[in-house]
């Protein structure tokens, strides 16, 4: 049986300047001038899901409670059915949980990023090859 | 032969608040913390192609000449072969044309946006249906 030998890492491979290109996809659904759904609101929903309150989510994203609350409010107003339910709410920063709609939004949005990148693998490879390694 | 009758536009259709959701895809290729290629640089390349100089491209995008020049310089340094050739260049703001590499970047980047949106049509429709009309 053939044995696979890993080549010794070259200096170029260990140089941080030579790390591989990283591709980021961001989708925004606009209604007029408002971002109805985009990366900021989805990251915030994920943080609420993880931390269980808007105040803790805001802290984890280094965002003010006021800004986080306004983004969640704007999102819920733009939806037919809200993405979150505040258990106590208000300035006290009570608990906040995601509804099934909120969970669907996260799943669909992250699916879009993954699928978009897979669908465009050819062009992304061509573009990456134009860059210095 | 059947005749197609266009229905009269309803008040809801003419209300600007009811325009349809618009989807925007943005891809960024990162090298570490630097955006090697993203929407800003691609729009700038398109403007250079259209206007024939960095100064005119900068004006068309409401951007300072200095910022446009720095973005083009950063892009060209990150590429194996440059995207633009400055015919006179420098502070005089001489002519600037795209190389075949520059033209390829625009084409590939815009293809990615179109193809990503087509590949994710299902999820985008599901997300859009969650929004108020």
PDB file of C-alpha atoms in Angstrom:
ATOM      1  CA  UNK A   1       0.000   0.000   0.000  1.00  0.00           C
ATOM      2  CA  UNK A   2       1.253   3.429  -0.870  1.00  0.00           C
ATOM      3  CA  UNK A   3       2.050   5.717   2.030  1.00  0.00           C
ATOM      4  CA  UNK A   4       1.103   9.392   1.818  1.00  0.00           C
ATOM      5  CA  UNK A   5       3.848  11.733   2.834  1.00  0.00           C
ATOM      6  CA  UNK A   6       2.792  15.221   3.865  1.00  0.00           C
ATOM      7  CA  UNK A   7       5.257  17.717   2.428  1.00  0.00           C
ATOM      8  CA  UNK A   8       7.020  19.910   4.963  1.00  0.00           C
ATOM      9  CA  UNK A   9       5.259  23.298   5.290  1.00  0.00           C
ATOM     10  CA  UNK A  10       7.088  25.966   3.326  1.00  0.00           C
ATOM     11  CA  UNK A  11       7.799  29.433   4.684  1.00  0.00           C
ATOM     12  CA  UNK A  12       5.173  30.801   2.263  1.00  0.00           C
ATOM     13  CA  UNK A  13       2.506  28.542   3.750  1.00  0.00           C
ATOM     14  CA  UNK A  14       3.174  29.655   7.308  1.00  0.00           C
ATOM     15  CA  UNK A  15       3.352  33.379   6.449  1.00  0.00           C
ATOM     16  CA  UNK A  16       0.050  34.959   7.595  1.00  0.00           C
ATOM     17  CA  UNK A  17       0.128  37.240   4.554  1.00  0.00           C
ATOM     18  CA  UNK A  18      -0.397  34.165   2.410  1.00  0.00           C
ATOM     19  CA  UNK A  19      -3.613  32.858   3.961  1.00  0.00           C
ATOM     20  CA  UNK A  20      -6.198  31.810   1.398  1.00  0.00           C
ATOM     21  CA  UNK A  21      -8.856  34.140   0.090  1.00  0.00           C
ATOM     22  CA  UNK A  22     -12.094  33.963   2.074  1.00  0.00           C
ATOM     23  CA  UNK A  23     -15.380  34.548   0.272  1.00  0.00           C
ATOM     24  CA  UNK A  24     -18.284  36.316   1.985  1.00  0.00           C
ATOM     25  CA  UNK A  25     -21.774  36.477   0.548  1.00  0.00           C
ATOM     26  CA  UNK A  26     -24.245  38.975   1.909  1.00  0.00           C
ATOM     27  CA  UNK A  27     -27.846  39.211   0.799  1.00  0.00           C
ATOM     28  CA  UNK A  28     -30.140  42.105   1.583  1.00  0.00           C
ATOM     29  CA  UNK A  29     -33.870  42.220   0.889  1.00  0.00           C
ATOM     30  CA  UNK A  30     -34.763  45.862   0.439  1.00  0.00           C
ATOM     31  CA  UNK A  31     -38.219  47.445   0.662  1.00  0.00           C
ATOM     32  CA  UNK A  32     -37.584  50.869  -0.795  1.00  0.00           C
ATOM     33  CA  UNK A  33     -34.664  52.334   1.182  1.00  0.00           C
ATOM     34  CA  UNK A  34     -35.109  50.024   4.190  1.00  0.00           C
ATOM     35  CA  UNK A  35     -33.124  46.808   4.599  1.00  0.00           C
ATOM     36  CA  UNK A  36     -36.050  44.558   5.497  1.00  0.00           C
ATOM     37  CA  UNK A  37     -33.715  41.614   5.966  1.00  0.00           C
ATOM     38  CA  UNK A  38     -29.934  41.570   5.894  1.00  0.00           C
ATOM     39  CA  UNK A  39     -26.831  40.322   7.679  1.00  0.00           C
ATOM     40  CA  UNK A  40     -27.202  42.675  10.677  1.00  0.00           C
ATOM     41  CA  UNK A  41     -30.737  41.591  11.539  1.00  0.00           C
ATOM     42  CA  UNK A  42     -29.978  37.904  10.983  1.00  0.00           C
ATOM     43  CA  UNK A  43     -26.870  38.019  13.218  1.00  0.00           C
ATOM     44  CA  UNK A  44     -28.964  39.750  15.858  1.00  0.00           C
ATOM     45  CA  UNK A  45     -31.687  37.073  15.641  1.00  0.00           C
ATOM     46  CA  UNK A  46     -29.003  34.402  16.062  1.00  0.00           C
ATOM     47  CA  UNK A  47     -27.628  36.213  19.103  1.00  0.00           C
ATOM     48  CA  UNK A  48     -31.117  36.505  20.652  1.00  0.00           C
ATOM     49  CA  UNK A  49     -31.622  32.776  20.028  1.00  0.00           C
ATOM     50  CA  UNK A  50     -28.299  31.994  21.720  1.00  0.00           C
ATOM     51  CA  UNK A  51     -28.477  34.411  24.641  1.00  0.00           C
ATOM     52  CA  UNK A  52     -32.212  34.526  25.363  1.00  0.00           C
ATOM     53  CA  UNK A  53     -32.625  38.289  25.627  1.00  0.00           C
ATOM     54  CA  UNK A  54     -32.173  41.402  23.526  1.00  0.00           C
ATOM     55  CA  UNK A  55     -29.861  42.967  26.115  1.00  0.00           C
ATOM     56  CA  UNK A  56     -27.525  39.946  26.233  1.00  0.00           C
ATOM     57  CA  UNK A  57     -27.648  39.656  22.429  1.00  0.00           C
ATOM     58  CA  UNK A  58     -26.736  43.329  22.090  1.00  0.00           C
ATOM     59  CA  UNK A  59     -23.796  42.938  24.489  1.00  0.00           C
ATOM     60  CA  UNK A  60     -22.510  39.896  22.571  1.00  0.00           C
ATOM     61  CA  UNK A  61     -22.501  41.954  19.360  1.00  0.00           C
ATOM     62  CA  UNK A  62     -21.027  45.053  21.014  1.00  0.00           C
ATOM     63  CA  UNK A  63     -24.208  46.944  20.107  1.00  0.00           C
ATOM     64  CA  UNK A  64     -26.297  49.270  22.281  1.00  0.00           C
ATOM     65  CA  UNK A  65     -29.496  47.827  23.742  1.00  0.00           C
ATOM     66  CA  UNK A  66     -31.391  50.661  22.090  1.00  0.00           C
ATOM     67  CA  UNK A  67     -30.044  49.859  18.625  1.00  0.00           C
ATOM     68  CA  UNK A  68     -30.717  46.136  19.040  1.00  0.00           C
ATOM     69  CA  UNK A  69     -34.258  46.807  20.249  1.00  0.00           C
ATOM     70  CA  UNK A  70     -34.933  49.164  17.308  1.00  0.00           C
ATOM     71  CA  UNK A  71     -33.621  46.610  14.780  1.00  0.00           C
ATOM     72  CA  UNK A  72     -35.791  43.830  16.235  1.00  0.00           C
ATOM     73  CA  UNK A  73     -38.790  46.169  16.284  1.00  0.00           C
ATOM     74  CA  UNK A  74     -38.187  47.210  12.657  1.00  0.00           C
ATOM     75  CA  UNK A  75     -37.847  43.560  11.626  1.00  0.00           C
ATOM     76  CA  UNK A  76     -41.037  42.482  13.412  1.00  0.00           C
ATOM     77  CA  UNK A  77     -42.988  45.378  11.912  1.00  0.00           C
ATOM     78  CA  UNK A  78     -41.895  44.380   8.416  1.00  0.00           C
ATOM     79  CA  UNK A  79     -43.046  40.761   8.870  1.00  0.00           C
ATOM     80  CA  UNK A  80     -46.561  39.361   8.557  1.00  0.00           C
ATOM     81  CA  UNK A  81     -45.929  37.479  11.791  1.00  0.00           C
ATOM     82  CA  UNK A  82     -43.157  38.441  14.269  1.00  0.00           C
ATOM     83  CA  UNK A  83     -39.747  36.768  14.473  1.00  0.00           C
ATOM     84  CA  UNK A  84     -39.436  37.185  18.255  1.00  0.00           C
ATOM     85  CA  UNK A  85     -41.617  37.292  21.353  1.00  0.00           C
ATOM     86  CA  UNK A  86     -40.489  39.380  24.297  1.00  0.00           C
ATOM     87  CA  UNK A  87     -41.399  37.651  27.530  1.00  0.00           C
ATOM     88  CA  UNK A  88     -41.204  40.722  29.726  1.00  0.00           C
ATOM     89  CA  UNK A  89     -39.760  43.280  27.324  1.00  0.00           C
ATOM     90  CA  UNK A  90     -39.447  47.016  27.648  1.00  0.00           C
ATOM     91  CA  UNK A  91     -36.512  48.860  29.147  1.00  0.00           C
ATOM     92  CA  UNK A  92     -36.003  46.123  31.741  1.00  0.00           C
ATOM     93  CA  UNK A  93     -34.548  43.913  29.015  1.00  0.00           C
ATOM     94  CA  UNK A  94     -36.615  40.824  29.822  1.00  0.00           C
ATOM     95  CA  UNK A  95     -36.311  37.503  28.031  1.00  0.00           C
ATOM     96  CA  UNK A  96     -36.852  37.245  24.296  1.00  0.00           C
ATOM     97  CA  UNK A  97     -37.381  34.053  22.308  1.00  0.00           C
ATOM     98  CA  UNK A  98     -37.585  33.320  18.612  1.00  0.00           C
ATOM     99  CA  UNK A  99     -40.842  32.259  16.999  1.00  0.00           C
ATOM    100  CA  UNK A 100     -40.863  29.563  14.289  1.00  0.00           C
ATOM    101  CA  UNK A 101     -40.799  32.476  11.804  1.00  0.00           C
ATOM    102  CA  UNK A 102     -37.598  33.780  13.405  1.00  0.00           C
ATOM    103  CA  UNK A 103     -36.022  30.334  13.247  1.00  0.00           C
ATOM    104  CA  UNK A 104     -37.048  29.972   9.572  1.00  0.00           C
ATOM    105  CA  UNK A 105     -35.478  33.324   8.724  1.00  0.00           C
ATOM    106  CA  UNK A 106     -32.105  32.256  10.152  1.00  0.00           C
ATOM    107  CA  UNK A 107     -32.177  28.890   8.389  1.00  0.00           C
ATOM    108  CA  UNK A 108     -33.252  30.293   5.004  1.00  0.00           C
ATOM    109  CA  UNK A 109     -30.779  33.167   5.162  1.00  0.00           C
ATOM    110  CA  UNK A 110     -27.800  30.950   6.016  1.00  0.00           C
ATOM    111  CA  UNK A 111     -28.898  28.447   3.335  1.00  0.00           C
ATOM    112  CA  UNK A 112     -28.798  31.282   0.807  1.00  0.00           C
ATOM    113  CA  UNK A 113     -25.192  32.135   1.678  1.00  0.00           C
ATOM    114  CA  UNK A 114     -24.059  28.504   1.414  1.00  0.00           C
ATOM    115  CA  UNK A 115     -25.978  27.778  -1.766  1.00  0.00           C
ATOM    116  CA  UNK A 116     -24.943  31.009  -3.487  1.00  0.00           C
ATOM    117  CA  UNK A 117     -21.305  30.239  -2.888  1.00  0.00           C
ATOM    118  CA  UNK A 118     -21.702  26.682  -4.187  1.00  0.00           C
ATOM    119  CA  UNK A 119     -23.547  27.885  -7.311  1.00  0.00           C
ATOM    120  CA  UNK A 120     -20.819  30.396  -8.136  1.00  0.00           C
ATOM    121  CA  UNK A 121     -17.812  28.198  -7.361  1.00  0.00           C
ATOM    122  CA  UNK A 122     -16.510  28.469 -10.927  1.00  0.00           C
ATOM    123  CA  UNK A 123     -16.523  32.264 -11.111  1.00  0.00           C
ATOM    124  CA  UNK A 124     -15.176  32.529  -7.562  1.00  0.00           C
ATOM    125  CA  UNK A 125     -12.269  30.257  -8.497  1.00  0.00           C
ATOM    126  CA  UNK A 126     -11.569  32.341 -11.616  1.00  0.00           C
ATOM    127  CA  UNK A 127     -11.602  35.567  -9.600  1.00  0.00           C
ATOM    128  CA  UNK A 128      -9.434  34.108  -6.842  1.00  0.00           C
ATOM    129  CA  UNK A 129      -6.872  32.956  -9.414  1.00  0.00           C
ATOM    130  CA  UNK A 130      -6.422  36.568 -10.533  1.00  0.00           C
ATOM    131  CA  UNK A 131      -5.269  37.497  -7.025  1.00  0.00           C
ATOM    132  CA  UNK A 132      -1.707  37.165  -5.818  1.00  0.00           C
ATOM    133  CA  UNK A 133      -1.416  34.043  -3.675  1.00  0.00           C
TER     134      UNK A 133
ATOM    135  CA  UNK B   1     -57.873  34.536 -30.433  1.00  0.00           C
ATOM    136  CA  UNK B   2     -58.095  35.511 -26.785  1.00  0.00           C
ATOM    137  CA  UNK B   3     -57.384  39.113 -25.926  1.00  0.00           C
ATOM    138  CA  UNK B   4     -55.392  39.941 -22.819  1.00  0.00           C
ATOM    139  CA  UNK B   5     -56.887  42.685 -20.713  1.00  0.00           C
ATOM    140  CA  UNK B   6     -54.539  44.463 -18.352  1.00  0.00           C
ATOM    141  CA  UNK B   7     -56.329  45.028 -15.039  1.00  0.00           C
ATOM    142  CA  UNK B   8     -56.607  48.625 -13.892  1.00  0.00           C
ATOM    143  CA  UNK B   9     -53.852  49.456 -11.376  1.00  0.00           C
ATOM    144  CA  UNK B  10     -55.211  49.390  -7.847  1.00  0.00           C
ATOM    145  CA  UNK B  11     -54.384  52.024  -5.238  1.00  0.00           C
ATOM    146  CA  UNK B  12     -52.211  49.450  -3.446  1.00  0.00           C
ATOM    147  CA  UNK B  13     -50.120  48.937  -6.576  1.00  0.00           C
ATOM    148  CA  UNK B  14     -49.437  52.623  -7.047  1.00  0.00           C
ATOM    149  CA  UNK B  15     -48.602  53.248  -3.368  1.00  0.00           C
ATOM    150  CA  UNK B  16     -44.808  53.545  -3.139  1.00  0.00           C
ATOM    151  CA  UNK B  17     -44.883  51.765   0.229  1.00  0.00           C
ATOM    152  CA  UNK B  18     -46.078  48.646  -1.581  1.00  0.00           C
ATOM    153  CA  UNK B  19     -43.295  48.258  -4.117  1.00  0.00           C
ATOM    154  CA  UNK B  20     -41.948  44.723  -4.324  1.00  0.00           C
ATOM    155  CA  UNK B  21     -38.986  43.522  -2.306  1.00  0.00           C
ATOM    156  CA  UNK B  22     -35.689  43.999  -4.117  1.00  0.00           C
ATOM    157  CA  UNK B  23     -32.908  41.486  -3.495  1.00  0.00           C
ATOM    158  CA  UNK B  24     -29.264  42.564  -3.447  1.00  0.00           C
ATOM    159  CA  UNK B  25     -26.359  40.141  -3.418  1.00  0.00           C
ATOM    160  CA  UNK B  26     -22.905  41.353  -2.480  1.00  0.00           C
ATOM    161  CA  UNK B  27     -19.818  39.189  -2.566  1.00  0.00           C
ATOM    162  CA  UNK B  28     -16.515  40.124  -0.980  1.00  0.00           C
ATOM    163  CA  UNK B  29     -13.266  38.228  -1.388  1.00  0.00           C
ATOM    164  CA  UNK B  30     -11.225  38.890   1.734  1.00  0.00           C
ATOM    165  CA  UNK B  31      -7.493  38.437   2.211  1.00  0.00           C
ATOM    166  CA  UNK B  32      -7.147  38.716   5.951  1.00  0.00           C
ATOM    167  CA  UNK B  33      -8.808  41.994   6.929  1.00  0.00           C
ATOM    168  CA  UNK B  34      -8.571  43.541   3.442  1.00  0.00           C
ATOM    169  CA  UNK B  35     -11.440  43.392   0.954  1.00  0.00           C
ATOM    170  CA  UNK B  36      -9.404  42.239  -2.047  1.00  0.00           C
ATOM    171  CA  UNK B  37     -12.467  42.386  -4.260  1.00  0.00           C
ATOM    172  CA  UNK B  38     -15.927  43.674  -3.416  1.00  0.00           C
ATOM    173  CA  UNK B  39     -18.787  45.848  -4.631  1.00  0.00           C
ATOM    174  CA  UNK B  40     -16.922  49.140  -4.129  1.00  0.00           C
ATOM    175  CA  UNK B  41     -13.940  48.213  -6.254  1.00  0.00           C
ATOM    176  CA  UNK B  42     -16.076  46.616  -8.966  1.00  0.00           C
ATOM    177  CA  UNK B  43     -18.333  49.674  -9.224  1.00  0.00           C
ATOM    178  CA  UNK B  44     -15.219  51.827  -9.471  1.00  0.00           C
ATOM    179  CA  UNK B  45     -13.778  49.657 -12.263  1.00  0.00           C
ATOM    180  CA  UNK B  46     -17.082  49.988 -14.133  1.00  0.00           C
ATOM    181  CA  UNK B  47     -16.983  53.750 -13.719  1.00  0.00           C
ATOM    182  CA  UNK B  48     -13.378  53.918 -14.979  1.00  0.00           C
ATOM    183  CA  UNK B  49     -14.401  51.810 -17.981  1.00  0.00           C
ATOM    184  CA  UNK B  50     -17.298  54.153 -18.687  1.00  0.00           C
ATOM    185  CA  UNK B  51     -15.615  57.498 -18.051  1.00  0.00           C
ATOM    186  CA  UNK B  52     -12.025  56.799 -19.119  1.00  0.00           C
ATOM    187  CA  UNK B  53     -10.240  58.296 -16.132  1.00  0.00           C
ATOM    188  CA  UNK B  54     -10.013  57.839 -12.384  1.00  0.00           C
ATOM    189  CA  UNK B  55     -10.960  61.473 -11.748  1.00  0.00           C
ATOM    190  CA  UNK B  56     -14.134  61.280 -13.859  1.00  0.00           C
ATOM    191  CA  UNK B  57     -14.992  57.876 -12.357  1.00  0.00           C
ATOM    192  CA  UNK B  58     -14.554  59.294  -8.843  1.00  0.00           C
ATOM    193  CA  UNK B  59     -16.834  62.253  -9.659  1.00  0.00           C
ATOM    194  CA  UNK B  60     -19.513  59.936 -11.075  1.00  0.00           C
ATOM    195  CA  UNK B  61     -19.507  57.961  -7.796  1.00  0.00           C
ATOM    196  CA  UNK B  62     -19.356  61.069  -5.605  1.00  0.00           C
ATOM    197  CA  UNK B  63     -16.001  59.867  -4.252  1.00  0.00           C
ATOM    198  CA  UNK B  64     -12.782  61.834  -3.757  1.00  0.00           C
ATOM    199  CA  UNK B  65     -10.081  61.406  -6.393  1.00  0.00           C
ATOM    200  CA  UNK B  66      -7.709  60.373  -3.628  1.00  0.00           C
ATOM    201  CA  UNK B  67      -9.996  57.598  -2.371  1.00  0.00           C
ATOM    202  CA  UNK B  68     -10.629  56.301  -5.901  1.00  0.00           C
ATOM    203  CA  UNK B  69      -6.911  56.314  -6.675  1.00  0.00           C
ATOM    204  CA  UNK B  70      -6.129  54.443  -3.435  1.00  0.00           C
ATOM    205  CA  UNK B  71      -8.792  51.803  -4.137  1.00  0.00           C
ATOM    206  CA  UNK B  72      -7.494  51.224  -7.678  1.00  0.00           C
ATOM    207  CA  UNK B  73      -3.925  51.069  -6.375  1.00  0.00           C
ATOM    208  CA  UNK B  74      -4.907  48.583  -3.647  1.00  0.00           C
ATOM    209  CA  UNK B  75      -6.759  46.449  -6.206  1.00  0.00           C
ATOM    210  CA  UNK B  76      -3.866  46.419  -8.672  1.00  0.00           C
ATOM    211  CA  UNK B  77      -1.382  45.513  -5.932  1.00  0.00           C
ATOM    212  CA  UNK B  78      -3.531  42.548  -4.881  1.00  0.00           C
ATOM    213  CA  UNK B  79      -3.683  41.168  -8.450  1.00  0.00           C
ATOM    214  CA  UNK B  80      -1.083  39.097 -10.273  1.00  0.00           C
ATOM    215  CA  UNK B  81      -1.592  41.383 -13.262  1.00  0.00           C
ATOM    216  CA  UNK B  82      -3.197  44.846 -12.997  1.00  0.00           C
ATOM    217  CA  UNK B  83      -6.856  45.629 -13.764  1.00  0.00           C
ATOM    218  CA  UNK B  84      -6.130  49.122 -15.122  1.00  0.00           C
ATOM    219  CA  UNK B  85      -3.419  51.021 -16.988  1.00  0.00           C
ATOM    220  CA  UNK B  86      -3.044  54.735 -16.334  1.00  0.00           C
ATOM    221  CA  UNK B  87      -2.127  56.496 -19.532  1.00  0.00           C
ATOM    222  CA  UNK B  88      -0.698  59.622 -17.928  1.00  0.00           C
ATOM    223  CA  UNK B  89      -1.585  59.056 -14.294  1.00  0.00           C
ATOM    224  CA  UNK B  90      -0.428  60.808 -11.168  1.00  0.00           C
ATOM    225  CA  UNK B  91      -2.081  63.852  -9.647  1.00  0.00           C
ATOM    226  CA  UNK B  92      -2.975  65.219 -13.081  1.00  0.00           C
ATOM    227  CA  UNK B  93      -5.704  62.586 -13.346  1.00  0.00           C
ATOM    228  CA  UNK B  94      -4.781  61.390 -16.827  1.00  0.00           C
ATOM    229  CA  UNK B  95      -6.665  58.719 -18.749  1.00  0.00           C
ATOM    230  CA  UNK B  96      -7.090  55.242 -17.339  1.00  0.00           C
ATOM    231  CA  UNK B  97      -8.209  52.150 -19.239  1.00  0.00           C
ATOM    232  CA  UNK B  98      -9.114  48.642 -18.177  1.00  0.00           C
ATOM    233  CA  UNK B  99      -6.907  45.684 -19.045  1.00  0.00           C
ATOM    234  CA  UNK B 100      -8.474  42.355 -20.072  1.00  0.00           C
ATOM    235  CA  UNK B 101      -8.044  41.361 -16.401  1.00  0.00           C
ATOM    236  CA  UNK B 102     -10.112  44.377 -15.326  1.00  0.00           C
ATOM    237  CA  UNK B 103     -12.814  43.507 -17.833  1.00  0.00           C
ATOM    238  CA  UNK B 104     -12.854  39.874 -16.639  1.00  0.00           C
ATOM    239  CA  UNK B 105     -13.253  40.980 -13.033  1.00  0.00           C
ATOM    240  CA  UNK B 106     -16.370  43.012 -13.866  1.00  0.00           C
ATOM    241  CA  UNK B 107     -17.907  40.223 -15.926  1.00  0.00           C
ATOM    242  CA  UNK B 108     -17.196  37.467 -13.373  1.00  0.00           C
ATOM    243  CA  UNK B 109     -18.355  39.590 -10.443  1.00  0.00           C
ATOM    244  CA  UNK B 110     -21.668  40.539 -12.063  1.00  0.00           C
ATOM    245  CA  UNK B 111     -22.174  36.929 -13.179  1.00  0.00           C
ATOM    246  CA  UNK B 112     -21.811  35.867  -9.550  1.00  0.00           C
ATOM    247  CA  UNK B 113     -24.574  38.240  -8.428  1.00  0.00           C
ATOM    248  CA  UNK B 114     -26.967  37.051 -11.141  1.00  0.00           C
ATOM    249  CA  UNK B 115     -26.210  33.371 -10.691  1.00  0.00           C
ATOM    250  CA  UNK B 116     -26.364  33.494  -6.887  1.00  0.00           C
ATOM    251  CA  UNK B 117     -29.802  35.037  -7.021  1.00  0.00           C
ATOM    252  CA  UNK B 118     -31.024  32.440  -9.530  1.00  0.00           C
ATOM    253  CA  UNK B 119     -29.617  29.563  -7.457  1.00  0.00           C
ATOM    254  CA  UNK B 120     -31.367  30.792  -4.309  1.00  0.00           C
ATOM    255  CA  UNK B 121     -34.700  31.714  -5.874  1.00  0.00           C
ATOM    256  CA  UNK B 122     -36.578  29.228  -3.668  1.00  0.00           C
ATOM    257  CA  UNK B 123     -35.225  30.494  -0.346  1.00  0.00           C
ATOM    258  CA  UNK B 124     -35.572  34.113  -1.491  1.00  0.00           C
ATOM    259  CA  UNK B 125     -39.227  33.504  -2.337  1.00  0.00           C
ATOM    260  CA  UNK B 126     -39.810  31.878   1.065  1.00  0.00           C
ATOM    261  CA  UNK B 127     -38.159  34.809   2.860  1.00  0.00           C
ATOM    262  CA  UNK B 128     -40.031  37.391   0.809  1.00  0.00           C
ATOM    263  CA  UNK B 129     -43.350  35.688   1.602  1.00  0.00           C
ATOM    264  CA  UNK B 130     -42.700  36.251   5.315  1.00  0.00           C
ATOM    265  CA  UNK B 131     -42.623  40.024   4.708  1.00  0.00           C
ATOM    266  CA  UNK B 132     -45.686  42.210   4.640  1.00  0.00           C
ATOM    267  CA  UNK B 133     -46.613  42.967   1.034  1.00  0.00           C
TER     268      UNK B 133
END
